[in-house]
Amino acid sequence: MVLKKFKTNTLFWFFLKQLLLLAICILLEIFVFLVLANIGFNSGFILPANYSEHYLERNKEKIAESEPFDSTLIPNTCQYGLFDTKGNYQSGNFNKTGLEKAKVYLKDAEAVEGFYFFIQRAGGSCVVKYDIAAHFSSPVLHKLFPKPELIMIVLFLVVFVIISVNNALLFGKRLKREIEPVLEEIAQIQTRELNDKQKKSKIKEINDILLSLYDMESALSQSLKKEWETEQKRKSNISALAHDIKTPLTIIKGNSELIKEEKDISEIYQLADIIDNHSDKIERYIKLLIEETNHPFSEERAVEVPLISLVADILEESEALCRANGINLIVSNPVTGGEAFINRDSVVRAVTNLIKNAAEHTSDNDRIRLSFRYSGCRFGVEVEDYGKGFTREALKYAKNQFYTEKSERSEEHYGLGMYYANSVAEGYKGKLMYYNKPGQTGAVVVFEISTGDKT
């Protein structure tokens, strides 16, 4: 699978880009304010700081010769006053404080702070107070906003704050969008709602975190899957053991009935030994059930077992089971050599399940046939009965756990026995095959395993 290339940046570049964006916005703001200020000065909407001084210099003669005095000759940004030759105030727009300073200025120009312009007139003088600052040319705007520089600074700061806040919000939104996959991964791990799709981020460091979380999620998924499979295997083992207890119980019950009818004391002792052996087997199965209930499932330990010994165990179980059910056991092709790396109890239990199934359903003179075969590294057991055979549905689903075909065969035959036998066969690289005999009544089940190491 080819993964699509995903472009990522480091966290450093992510922050740097945001800072560059903020710097560009601020520079753009400065440029816009400079352009607007330049337009304002060039259009005359805003008067330059030295406007009043230059204007008074240019219009000094007009103001001096104006009779009667024309107040419009004085810029609206200035204050003025007309005085007679003795220094008495005649008219103007000085306020009380400004008037006192103007009188002081007439007596001693250096004794007053500020900027004043003196104009000699016929029969008196004119004193104009001005400042070195920009002003709006409109009298209304000048009255409302006497200091345009302050207005521009305040407006600049307001826009600066808006840009900064907006930039912070944008940065937070982008960072949140990049962090959201991390939060989603953590939430999925917490709730165990695992997803196979790996999430991506445009930030390398966050992407590394996502990769680590994905690895953790994958490991958790595998762990949960293994835990589930272990639990299912454990349940399956418990079910199989509970099911297999029926076999020794059947043998005990059958041999108990034979004891009641038997008069030969030696035969009675032999039957009693069989009962005793299978009582021990029940005790062992119950012990295994308790262990499976109290402890997690662990793989059964395999050892090297001679096939002659394995076949002998299978025959011992088969003969006891068939004798208890009053069934004739026909044995062919006994194995004379070879070894298998297996768990003896598992294989014997698997084959005994198949024999029990065959014993329950054979009907032709109450007999079953048991054949062994060994070739190379393959060991097989063929169980043949003479009953009604498998139904069409059973041929498809007989190996499924808990599958039963009640119309033709009982629950015990296909509920767990076939499933367990198939599990054991597959565990040793083998297989379980079954089919109806062509042209005859009855069914054949073949249990086959590899005699090599179990993987």
XYZ file of N, CA, C and O in Angstrom, residues 243-424:
728
model
N -17.795 -31.212 27.854
C -18.382 -32.156 26.899
C -17.711 -33.524 26.998
O -18.369 -34.576 26.952
N -16.384 -33.529 27.152
C -15.638 -34.793 27.166
C -15.868 -35.605 28.428
O -15.586 -36.812 28.457
N -16.334 -34.935 29.490
C -16.645 -35.692 30.713
C -17.733 -36.723 30.440
O -17.799 -37.779 31.096
N -18.587 -36.451 29.435
C -19.665 -37.386 29.110
C -19.128 -38.739 28.652
O -19.771 -39.771 28.857
N -17.950 -38.727 28.022
C -17.414 -39.995 27.502
C -17.078 -40.973 28.627
O -17.576 -42.111 28.621
N -16.254 -40.594 29.620
C -16.008 -41.543 30.710
C -17.261 -41.869 31.507
O -17.407 -42.987 32.022
N -18.187 -40.919 31.601
C -19.439 -41.204 32.292
C -20.232 -42.284 31.556
O -20.822 -43.176 32.172
N -20.218 -42.180 30.232
C -20.902 -43.197 29.421
C -20.262 -44.566 29.631
O -20.954 -45.591 29.766
N -18.924 -44.581 29.654
C -18.204 -45.850 29.848
C -18.494 -46.424 31.233
O -18.729 -47.633 31.402
N -18.467 -45.548 32.249
C -18.759 -46.005 33.613
C -20.171 -46.573 33.710
O -20.395 -47.641 34.296
N -21.118 -45.843 33.121
C -22.506 -46.301 33.172
C -22.684 -47.627 32.447
O -23.330 -48.563 32.940
N -22.057 -47.710 31.261
C -22.191 -48.954 30.482
C -21.561 -50.138 31.183
O -22.139 -51.243 31.240
N -20.360 -49.950 31.743
C -19.682 -51.047 32.425
C -20.366 -51.399 33.733
O -20.323 -52.562 34.177
N -20.994 -50.406 34.377
C -21.756 -50.701 35.595
C -22.919 -51.628 35.281
O -23.226 -52.568 36.044
N -23.582 -51.386 34.151
C -24.690 -52.259 33.739
C -24.195 -53.657 33.378
O -24.854 -54.666 33.652
N -22.975 -53.713 32.789
C -22.416 -55.030 32.444
C -22.051 -55.823 33.696
O -22.169 -57.061 33.720
N -21.584 -55.123 34.724
C -21.236 -55.799 35.985
C -22.459 -56.493 36.588
O -22.374 -57.605 37.123
N -23.607 -55.805 36.466
C -24.833 -56.379 37.019
C -25.198 -57.698 36.345
O -25.781 -58.598 36.965
N -24.849 -57.820 35.060
C -25.213 -59.018 34.299
C -24.109 -60.068 34.288
O -24.336 -61.224 33.950
N -22.867 -59.655 34.637
C -21.720 -60.564 34.545
C -21.623 -61.464 35.779
O -21.799 -61.010 36.912
N -21.313 -62.755 35.534
C -21.166 -63.717 36.637
C -19.706 -64.129 36.826
O -19.330 -64.576 37.917
N -18.911 -63.970 35.787
C -17.491 -64.340 35.877
C -16.763 -63.274 36.689
O -16.728 -62.110 36.317
N -16.166 -63.712 37.851
C -15.542 -62.764 38.766
C -14.371 -62.045 38.132
O -14.131 -60.858 38.376
N -13.590 -62.744 37.274
C -12.454 -62.099 36.611
C -12.911 -61.018 35.645
O -12.291 -59.961 35.518
N -14.028 -61.266 34.986
C -14.579 -60.269 34.060
C -15.104 -59.060 34.834
O -14.971 -57.919 34.403
N -15.667 -59.334 35.992
C -16.178 -58.245 36.833
C -15.045 -57.352 37.291
O -15.138 -56.122 37.281
N -13.901 -57.967 37.685
C -12.739 -57.198 38.093
C -12.223 -56.331 36.941
O -11.806 -55.182 37.130
N -12.263 -56.909 35.745
C -11.781 -56.162 34.571
C -12.671 -54.951 34.307
O -12.192 -53.849 34.027
N -13.996 -55.176 34.425
C -14.937 -54.063 34.231
C -14.769 -53.013 35.326
O -14.874 -51.805 35.082
N -14.512 -53.489 36.543
C -14.314 -52.557 37.649
C -13.067 -51.708 37.430
O -13.040 -50.510 37.762
N -12.001 -52.323 36.879
C -10.790 -51.558 36.566
C -11.066 -50.464 35.544
O -10.536 -49.344 35.638
N -11.878 -50.809 34.546
C -12.250 -49.809 33.524
C -12.993 -48.649 34.173
O -12.745 -47.471 33.890
N -13.937 -48.998 35.065
C -14.693 -47.953 35.769
C -13.758 -47.086 36.598
O -13.864 -45.845 36.620
N -12.813 -47.732 37.285
C -11.871 -46.995 38.121
C -11.004 -46.055 37.285
O -10.774 -44.901 37.662
N -10.521 -46.556 36.144
C -9.676 -45.731 35.269
C -10.429 -44.493 34.773
O -9.891 -43.381 34.744
N -11.664 -44.689 34.396
C -12.426 -43.562 33.850
C -12.950 -42.650 34.945
O -13.247 -41.479 34.684
N -13.060 -43.168 36.162
C -13.354 -42.282 37.292
C -12.184 -41.334 37.510
O -12.366 -40.141 37.777
N -10.947 -41.895 37.406
C -9.757 -41.045 37.507
C -9.733 -40.012 36.394
O -9.316 -38.873 36.596
N -10.167 -40.431 35.204
C -10.186 -39.504 34.068
C -11.166 -38.359 34.312
O -10.873 -37.194 34.007
N -12.324 -38.666 34.891
C -13.294 -37.626 35.224
C -12.699 -36.658 36.231
O -12.838 -35.429 36.119
N -12.008 -37.218 37.231
C -11.366 -36.384 38.242
C -10.325 -35.462 37.600
O -10.225 -34.280 37.932
N -9.567 -35.998 36.629
C -8.557 -35.199 35.941
C -9.212 -34.103 35.092
O -8.740 -32.967 35.050
N -10.312 -34.428 34.422
C -11.024 -33.450 33.617
C -11.583 -32.325 34.489
O -11.534 -31.143 34.119
N -12.114 -32.703 35.657
C -12.668 -31.685 36.560
C -11.556 -30.776 37.066
O -11.735 -29.553 37.190
N -10.378 -31.356 37.328
C -9.238 -30.557 37.754
C -8.840 -29.569 36.665
O -8.542 -28.393 36.931
N -8.831 -30.054 35.401
C -8.514 -29.168 34.281
C -9.550 -28.054 34.138
O -9.220 -26.905 33.833
N -10.821 -28.410 34.379
C -11.886 -27.407 34.313
C -11.666 -26.317 35.351
O -11.821 -25.125 35.068
N -11.290 -26.716 36.569
C -11.043 -25.738 37.631
C -9.865 -24.843 37.266
O -9.896 -23.625 37.462
N -8.807 -25.450 36.706
C -7.637 -24.667 36.308
C -7.986 -23.685 35.201
O -7.540 -22.531 35.211
N -8.774 -24.136 34.228
C -9.184 -23.239 33.130
C -10.067 -22.110 33.638
O -10.038 -20.997 33.126
N -10.868 -22.385 34.678
C -11.760 -21.372 35.229
C -10.992 -20.316 36.008
O -11.291 -19.126 35.946
N -9.963 -20.749 36.734
C -9.227 -19.839 37.615
C -8.051 -19.146 36.956
O -7.571 -18.128 37.438
N -7.537 -19.681 35.846
C -6.345 -19.135 35.226
C -6.571 -18.910 33.743
O -7.325 -19.659 33.115
N -5.909 -17.902 33.167
C -5.988 -17.705 31.710
C -5.483 -18.926 30.969
O -4.635 -19.662 31.457
N -6.022 -19.097 29.766
C -5.639 -20.246 28.948
C -4.163 -20.183 28.562
O -3.635 -19.138 28.232
N -3.487 -21.318 28.647
C -2.101 -21.422 28.190
C -1.986 -22.606 27.259
O -2.696 -23.603 27.408
N -1.108 -22.471 26.270
C -0.955 -23.539 25.283
C -0.535 -24.845 25.955
O 0.274 -24.864 26.869
N -1.120 -25.954 25.496
C -0.775 -27.258 26.043
C 0.643 -27.630 25.615
O 1.046 -27.388 24.489
N 1.342 -28.264 26.531
C 2.737 -28.596 26.274
C 2.828 -29.866 25.437
O 2.221 -30.891 25.758
N 3.585 -29.805 24.360
C 3.761 -30.952 23.474
C 5.056 -31.675 23.815
O 6.058 -31.057 24.166
N 5.019 -32.985 23.718
C 6.207 -33.824 23.946
C 6.273 -34.875 22.845
O 5.323 -35.077 22.091
N 7.395 -35.541 22.762
C 7.561 -36.586 21.757
C 6.901 -37.867 22.258
O 7.234 -38.386 23.323
N 5.935 -38.378 21.470
C 5.149 -39.553 21.869
C 5.285 -40.632 20.792
O 5.050 -40.349 19.611
N 5.642 -41.889 21.153
C 5.658 -42.988 20.175
C 4.248 -43.238 19.661
O 3.293 -43.277 20.443
N 4.105 -43.426 18.350
C 2.781 -43.629 17.763
C 2.158 -44.933 18.240
O 0.927 -45.049 18.341
N 2.977 -45.935 18.532
C 2.441 -47.203 19.045
C 1.733 -46.965 20.374
O 0.631 -47.475 20.618
N 2.361 -46.160 21.238
C 1.765 -45.841 22.529
C 0.497 -45.015 22.359
O -0.498 -45.236 23.060
N 0.522 -44.072 21.397
C -0.650 -43.236 21.134
C -1.821 -44.072 20.635
O -2.959 -43.931 21.097
N -1.519 -44.972 19.702
C -2.569 -45.852 19.159
C -3.134 -46.743 20.262
O -4.345 -46.984 20.332
N -2.272 -47.225 21.156
C -2.725 -48.085 22.255
C -3.693 -47.336 23.151
O -4.720 -47.898 23.578
N -3.388 -46.049 23.442
C -4.296 -45.246 24.266
C -5.635 -45.049 23.572
O -6.698 -45.128 24.217
N -5.576 -44.775 22.260
C -6.819 -44.576 21.502
C -7.644 -45.845 21.492
O -8.877 -45.820 21.678
N -6.986 -46.982 21.286
C -7.702 -48.269 21.253
C -8.308 -48.595 22.617
O -9.435 -49.113 22.700
N -7.563 -48.297 23.682
C -8.080 -48.572 25.026
C -9.363 -47.782 25.267
O -10.357 -48.329 25.772
N -9.344 -46.475 24.901
C -10.538 -45.638 25.056
C -11.663 -46.130 24.159
O -12.828 -46.198 24.568
N -11.326 -46.470 22.927
C -12.337 -46.886 21.951
C -13.019 -48.179 22.369
O -14.248 -48.319 22.294
N -12.215 -49.136 22.808
C -12.775 -50.432 23.200
C -13.677 -50.292 24.419
O -14.748 -50.905 24.490
N -13.235 -49.472 25.390
C -14.057 -49.273 26.582
C -15.372 -48.597 26.227
O -16.441 -48.960 26.730
N -15.297 -47.598 25.333
C -16.500 -46.866 24.931
C -17.452 -47.763 24.144
O -18.664 -47.772 24.384
N -16.896 -48.540 23.220
C -17.736 -49.411 22.400
C -18.336 -50.534 23.239
O -19.502 -50.916 23.052
N -17.562 -51.056 24.154
C -18.061 -52.130 25.012
C -19.197 -51.622 25.877
O -20.202 -52.319 26.085
N -19.053 -50.395 26.423
C -20.109 -49.827 27.263
C -21.389 -49.601 26.483
O -22.481 -49.634 27.053
N -21.256 -49.358 25.165
C -22.430 -49.094 24.323
C -22.883 -50.337 23.563
O -23.813 -50.257 22.754
N -22.203 -51.464 23.804
C -22.590 -52.699 23.122
C -22.328 -52.658 21.638
O -23.123 -53.195 20.847
N -21.227 -52.047 21.235
C -20.907 -51.880 19.816
C -19.624 -52.636 19.504
O -18.670 -52.643 20.290
N -19.604 -53.271 18.333
C -18.404 -53.981 17.895
C -17.416 -52.990 17.272
O -17.790 -52.183 16.427
N -16.160 -53.079 17.683
C -15.110 -52.205 17.156
C -14.217 -53.016 16.228
O -13.620 -54.019 16.635
N -14.140 -52.581 14.986
C -13.288 -53.242 14.000
C -12.068 -52.360 13.779
O -12.196 -51.198 13.411
N -10.877 -52.915 14.013
C -9.636 -52.158 13.895
C -8.820 -52.686 12.728
O -8.677 -53.904 12.565
N -8.287 -51.748 11.903
C -7.462 -52.154 10.768
C -6.258 -51.225 10.642
O -6.263 -50.106 11.161
N -5.229 -51.729 9.947
C -4.008 -50.951 9.683
C -3.370 -50.393 10.960
O -3.164 -49.182 11.087
N -3.050 -51.247 11.934
C -2.386 -50.730 13.132
C -1.014 -50.170 12.788
O -0.329 -50.662 11.906
N -0.603 -49.132 13.515
C 0.689 -48.486 13.293
C 1.755 -49.206 14.111
O 1.539 -49.532 15.288
N 2.896 -49.457 13.482
C 3.946 -50.231 14.153
C 5.175 -49.404 14.496
O 6.110 -49.914 15.120
N 5.232 -48.169 14.112
C 6.412 -47.358 14.403
C 6.134 -45.877 14.232
O 5.013 -45.465 13.911
N 7.162 -45.072 14.444
C 7.044 -43.628 14.277
C 6.797 -42.904 15.592
O 6.395 -43.505 16.592
N 7.044 -41.593 15.592
C 6.838 -40.751 16.766
C 6.168 -39.447 16.338
O 6.258 -39.041 15.177
N 5.519 -38.806 17.286
C 4.840 -37.536 17.011
C 5.105 -36.568 18.149
O 5.116 -36.955 19.324
N 5.344 -35.292 17.792
C 5.565 -34.244 18.783
C 4.215 -33.582 19.069
O 3.799 -32.650 18.388
N 3.516 -34.112 20.094
C 2.128 -33.708 20.351
C 1.847 -33.699 21.842
O 2.674 -34.116 22.658
N 0.651 -33.246 22.197
C 0.120 -33.441 23.535
C -0.787 -34.668 23.469
O -1.824 -34.649 22.807
N -0.385 -35.727 24.144
C -1.068 -37.005 24.041
C -2.545 -36.890 24.428
O -3.423 -37.390 23.707
N -2.838 -36.240 25.543
C -4.226 -36.162 26.014
C -5.135 -35.468 25.016
O -6.284 -35.871 24.814
N -4.631 -34.379 24.387
C -5.457 -33.640 23.427
C -5.839 -34.503 22.233
O -6.997 -34.517 21.794
N -4.855 -35.236 21.685
C -5.120 -36.063 20.513
C -6.056 -37.216 20.868
O -6.996 -37.525 20.122
N -5.822 -37.859 22.027
C -6.697 -38.965 22.441
C -8.118 -38.469 22.656
O -9.086 -39.110 22.226
N -8.260 -37.298 23.305
C -9.599 -36.728 23.519
C -10.274 -36.420 22.196
O -11.476 -36.662 22.029
N -9.519 -35.862 21.240
C -10.104 -35.506 19.942
C -10.626 -36.746 19.229
O -11.763 -36.768 18.719
N -9.804 -37.824 19.164
C -10.223 -39.049 18.474
C -11.370 -39.722 19.224
O -12.312 -40.241 18.612
N -11.315 -39.699 20.583
C -12.396 -40.305 21.372
C -13.722 -39.610 21.104
O -14.777 -40.264 21.063
N -13.689 -38.301 20.914
C -14.917 -37.570 20.554
C -15.515 -38.098 19.258
O -16.738 -38.280 19.130
N -14.651 -38.355 18.268
C -15.135 -38.858 16.975
C -15.690 -40.271 17.113
O -16.707 -40.620 16.492
N -15.029 -41.097 17.916
C -15.515 -42.474 18.130
C -16.844 -42.448 18.870
O -17.766 -43.216 18.560
N -16.960 -41.564 19.866
C -18.222 -41.450 20.609
C -19.357 -41.049 19.674
O -20.473 -41.582 19.740
N -19.086 -40.090 18.781
C -20.102 -39.674 17.811
C -20.518 -40.847 16.928
O -21.709 -41.075 16.678
N -19.515 -41.591 16.446
C -19.809 -42.735 15.572
C -20.587 -43.807 16.323
O -21.536 -44.398 15.783
N -20.225 -44.037 17.586
C -20.911 -45.058 18.384
C -22.364 -44.690 18.624
O -23.232 -45.566 18.707
N -22.650 -43.408 18.734
C -24.026 -42.964 18.981
C -24.916 -43.104 17.754
O -26.134 -43.166 17.885
N -24.321 -43.160 16.576
C -25.141 -43.087 15.362
C -25.000 -44.269 14.414
O -25.663 -44.310 13.382
N -24.141 -45.209 14.734
C -24.055 -46.379 13.861
C -25.284 -47.258 14.082
O -25.854 -47.308 15.169
N -25.708 -47.955 13.056
C -26.929 -48.772 13.190
C -26.815 -50.127 12.502
O -27.613 -51.009 12.770
N -25.821 -50.282 11.638
C -25.681 -51.538 10.895
C -24.949 -52.557 11.773
O -23.732 -52.570 11.868
N -25.738 -53.435 12.426
C -25.191 -54.471 13.320
C -24.368 -53.871 14.464
O -23.499 -54.531 15.039
N -24.647 -52.591 14.777
C -23.976 -51.929 15.897
C -22.459 -52.081 15.835
O -21.815 -52.642 16.734
N -21.874 -51.577 14.778
C -20.429 -51.664 14.645
C -19.871 -50.370 14.048
O -20.569 -49.640 13.346
N -18.599 -50.127 14.362
C -17.860 -49.028 13.754
C -16.470 -49.546 13.377
O -15.999 -50.544 13.949
N -15.862 -48.867 12.420
C -14.539 -49.287 11.961
C -13.524 -48.184 12.265
O -13.777 -47.007 12.024
N -12.390 -48.611 12.818
C -11.338 -47.682 13.182
C -10.064 -48.062 12.442
O -9.563 -49.179 12.585
N -9.554 -47.137 11.605
C -8.356 -47.424 10.813
C -7.278 -46.378 11.106
O -7.574 -45.192 11.288
N -6.029 -46.836 11.154
C -4.886 -45.945 11.383
C -4.005 -45.909 10.149
O -3.914 -46.897 9.414
N -3.337 -44.777 9.956
C -2.390 -44.700 8.849
C -1.266 -43.727 9.211
O -1.494 -42.720 9.870
N -0.072 -44.091 8.780
C 1.114 -43.285 9.056
C 2.004 -43.296 7.824
O 2.389 -44.356 7.334
N 2.262 -42.094 7.288
C 3.087 -41.995 6.093
C 3.945 -40.743 6.192
O 3.420 -39.626 6.256
N 5.258 -40.972 6.224
C 6.160 -39.820 6.305
C 5.987 -39.091 7.615
O 6.291 -39.614 8.690
N 5.470 -37.859 7.538
C 5.263 -37.058 8.753
C 3.788 -36.807 9.018
O 3.421 -35.848 9.695
N 2.909 -37.681 8.487
C 1.466 -37.526 8.669
C 0.904 -38.748 9.369
O 1.185 -39.892 8.997
N 0.124 -38.516 10.408
C -0.551 -39.584 11.134
C -2.041 -39.330 11.062
O -2.518 -38.213 11.299
N -2.816 -40.386 10.720
C -4.253 -40.214 10.577
C -5.043 -41.325 11.216
O -4.575 -42.457 11.339
N -6.274 -40.970 11.623
C -7.226 -41.939 12.177
C -8.523 -41.779 11.418
O -9.047 -40.662 11.307
N -9.035 -42.902 10.894
C -10.289 -42.878 10.135
C -11.362 -43.603 10.928
O -11.193 -44.754 11.336
N -12.465 -42.902 11.195
C -13.578 -43.465 11.957
C -14.771 -43.602 11.014
O -15.215 -42.607 10.420
N -15.279 -44.819 10.902
C -16.375 -45.098 9.970
C -17.560 -45.658 10.740
O -17.423 -46.574 11.545
N -18.732 -45.058 10.523
C -19.945 -45.613 11.142
C -20.903 -46.063 10.045
O -20.663 -45.860 8.845
N -22.012 -46.686 10.460
C -22.970 -47.261 9.497
C -24.372 -46.723 9.764
O -25.360 -47.442 9.660
N -24.415 -45.432 10.133
C -25.696 -44.800 10.416
C -26.292 -44.127 9.193
O -26.029 -44.515 8.047
N -27.051 -43.044 9.425
C -27.740 -42.347 8.341
C -26.826 -41.373 7.605
O -27.182 -40.868 6.544
N -25.664 -41.061 8.191
C -24.746 -40.142 7.523
C -25.058 -38.678 7.817
O -25.971 -38.354 8.578
N -24.298 -37.806 7.186
C -24.443 -36.363 7.394
C -25.551 -35.795 6.512
O -25.743 -36.234 5.372
N -26.261 -34.827 7.030
C -27.205 -34.084 6.190
C -26.423 -33.096 5.334
O -25.232 -32.841 5.564
N -27.094 -32.497 4.354
C -26.427 -31.527 3.480
C -25.935 -30.325 4.287
O -24.847 -29.811 4.049
N -26.743 -29.903 5.248
C -26.350 -28.767 6.075
C -25.165 -29.120 6.971
O -24.232 -28.326 7.136
N -25.204 -30.336 7.547
C -24.126 -30.761 8.437
C -22.795 -30.857 7.698
O -21.736 -30.589 8.271
N -22.829 -31.247 6.433
C -21.589 -31.321 5.653
C -20.915 -29.951 5.525
O -19.706 -29.858 5.324
N -21.703 -28.868 5.644
C -21.154 -27.511 5.552
C -20.690 -26.986 6.909
O -19.674 -26.304 7.004
N -21.443 -27.310 7.964
C -21.219 -26.624 9.233
C -20.836 -27.533 10.395
O -20.778 -27.076 11.540
N -20.548 -28.806 10.151
C -20.306 -29.744 11.246
C -19.141 -29.336 12.138
O -19.139 -29.608 13.337
N -18.122 -28.654 11.563
C -16.948 -28.285 12.352
C -17.142 -27.000 13.151
O -16.286 -26.635 13.948
N -18.262 -26.313 12.932
C -18.508 -25.072 13.661
C -18.823 -25.360 15.123
O -19.515 -26.333 15.449
N -18.345 -24.481 15.993
C -18.583 -24.667 17.414
C -20.072 -24.519 17.723
O -20.741 -23.619 17.242
N -20.585 -25.454 18.531
C -21.971 -25.483 18.991
C -22.991 -25.757 17.878
O -24.184 -25.600 18.077
N -22.491 -26.150 16.697
C -23.447 -26.496 15.643
C -24.077 -27.843 15.962
O -23.400 -28.803 16.326
N -25.385 -27.939 15.824
C -26.101 -29.218 16.022
C -27.096 -29.412 14.897
O -27.694 -28.463 14.401
N -27.277 -30.644 14.510
C -28.268 -31.004 13.498
C -29.209 -32.009 14.150
O -29.027 -33.214 14.092
N -30.209 -31.476 14.838
C -31.056 -32.323 15.681
C -31.943 -33.264 14.886
O -32.364 -34.297 15.380
N -32.226 -32.899 13.648
C -33.149 -33.734 12.878
C -32.554 -35.079 12.520
O -33.271 -36.052 12.364
N -31.234 -35.147 12.359
C -30.606 -36.390 11.941
C -29.643 -36.940 12.994
O -29.515 -38.126 13.180
N -28.927 -36.022 13.644
C -27.910 -36.467 14.600
C -28.034 -35.627 15.863
O -28.506 -34.510 15.831
N -27.613 -36.134 16.977
C -27.838 -35.466 18.257
C -26.900 -34.293 18.462
O -25.916 -34.153 17.779
N -27.194 -33.479 19.484
C -26.375 -32.302 19.769
C -24.945 -32.684 20.111
O -24.011 -32.001 19.759
N -24.776 -33.809 20.856
C -23.440 -34.167 21.289
C -22.508 -34.415 20.117
O -21.319 -34.173 20.190
N -23.064 -34.906 19.018
C -22.211 -35.298 17.912
C -21.572 -34.103 17.209
O -20.441 -34.175 16.788
N -22.324 -33.023 17.081
C -21.783 -31.880 16.335
C -21.733 -30.585 17.143
O -21.388 -29.548 16.619
N -22.097 -30.627 18.435
C -22.033 -29.402 19.220
C -20.608 -28.987 19.514
O -20.218 -27.862 19.280
N -19.798 -29.925 20.031
C -18.435 -29.599 20.413
C -17.417 -30.631 19.959
O -16.255 -30.297 19.763
N -17.834 -31.884 19.830
C -16.883 -32.950 19.507
C -16.122 -32.718 18.223
O -14.891 -32.765 18.190
N -16.852 -32.448 17.145
C -16.221 -32.210 15.847
C -15.387 -30.919 15.881
O -14.302 -30.855 15.310
N -15.906 -29.899 16.565
C -15.186 -28.625 16.653
C -13.852 -28.808 17.369
O -12.818 -28.326 16.915
N -13.882 -29.535 18.501
C -12.651 -29.746 19.255
C -11.655 -30.571 18.461
O -10.450 -30.260 18.416
N -12.135 -31.641 17.807
C -11.246 -32.489 17.004
C -10.605 -31.679 15.880
O -9.412 -31.825 15.589
N -11.393 -30.804 15.249
C -10.858 -29.971 14.170
C -9.830 -28.979 14.701
O -8.797 -28.727 14.063
N -10.083 -28.410 15.894
C -9.138 -27.455 16.495
C -7.801 -28.129 16.789
O -6.736 -27.563 16.527
N -7.856 -29.354 17.336
C -6.622 -30.082 17.642
C -5.869 -30.414 16.350
O -4.642 -30.254 16.258
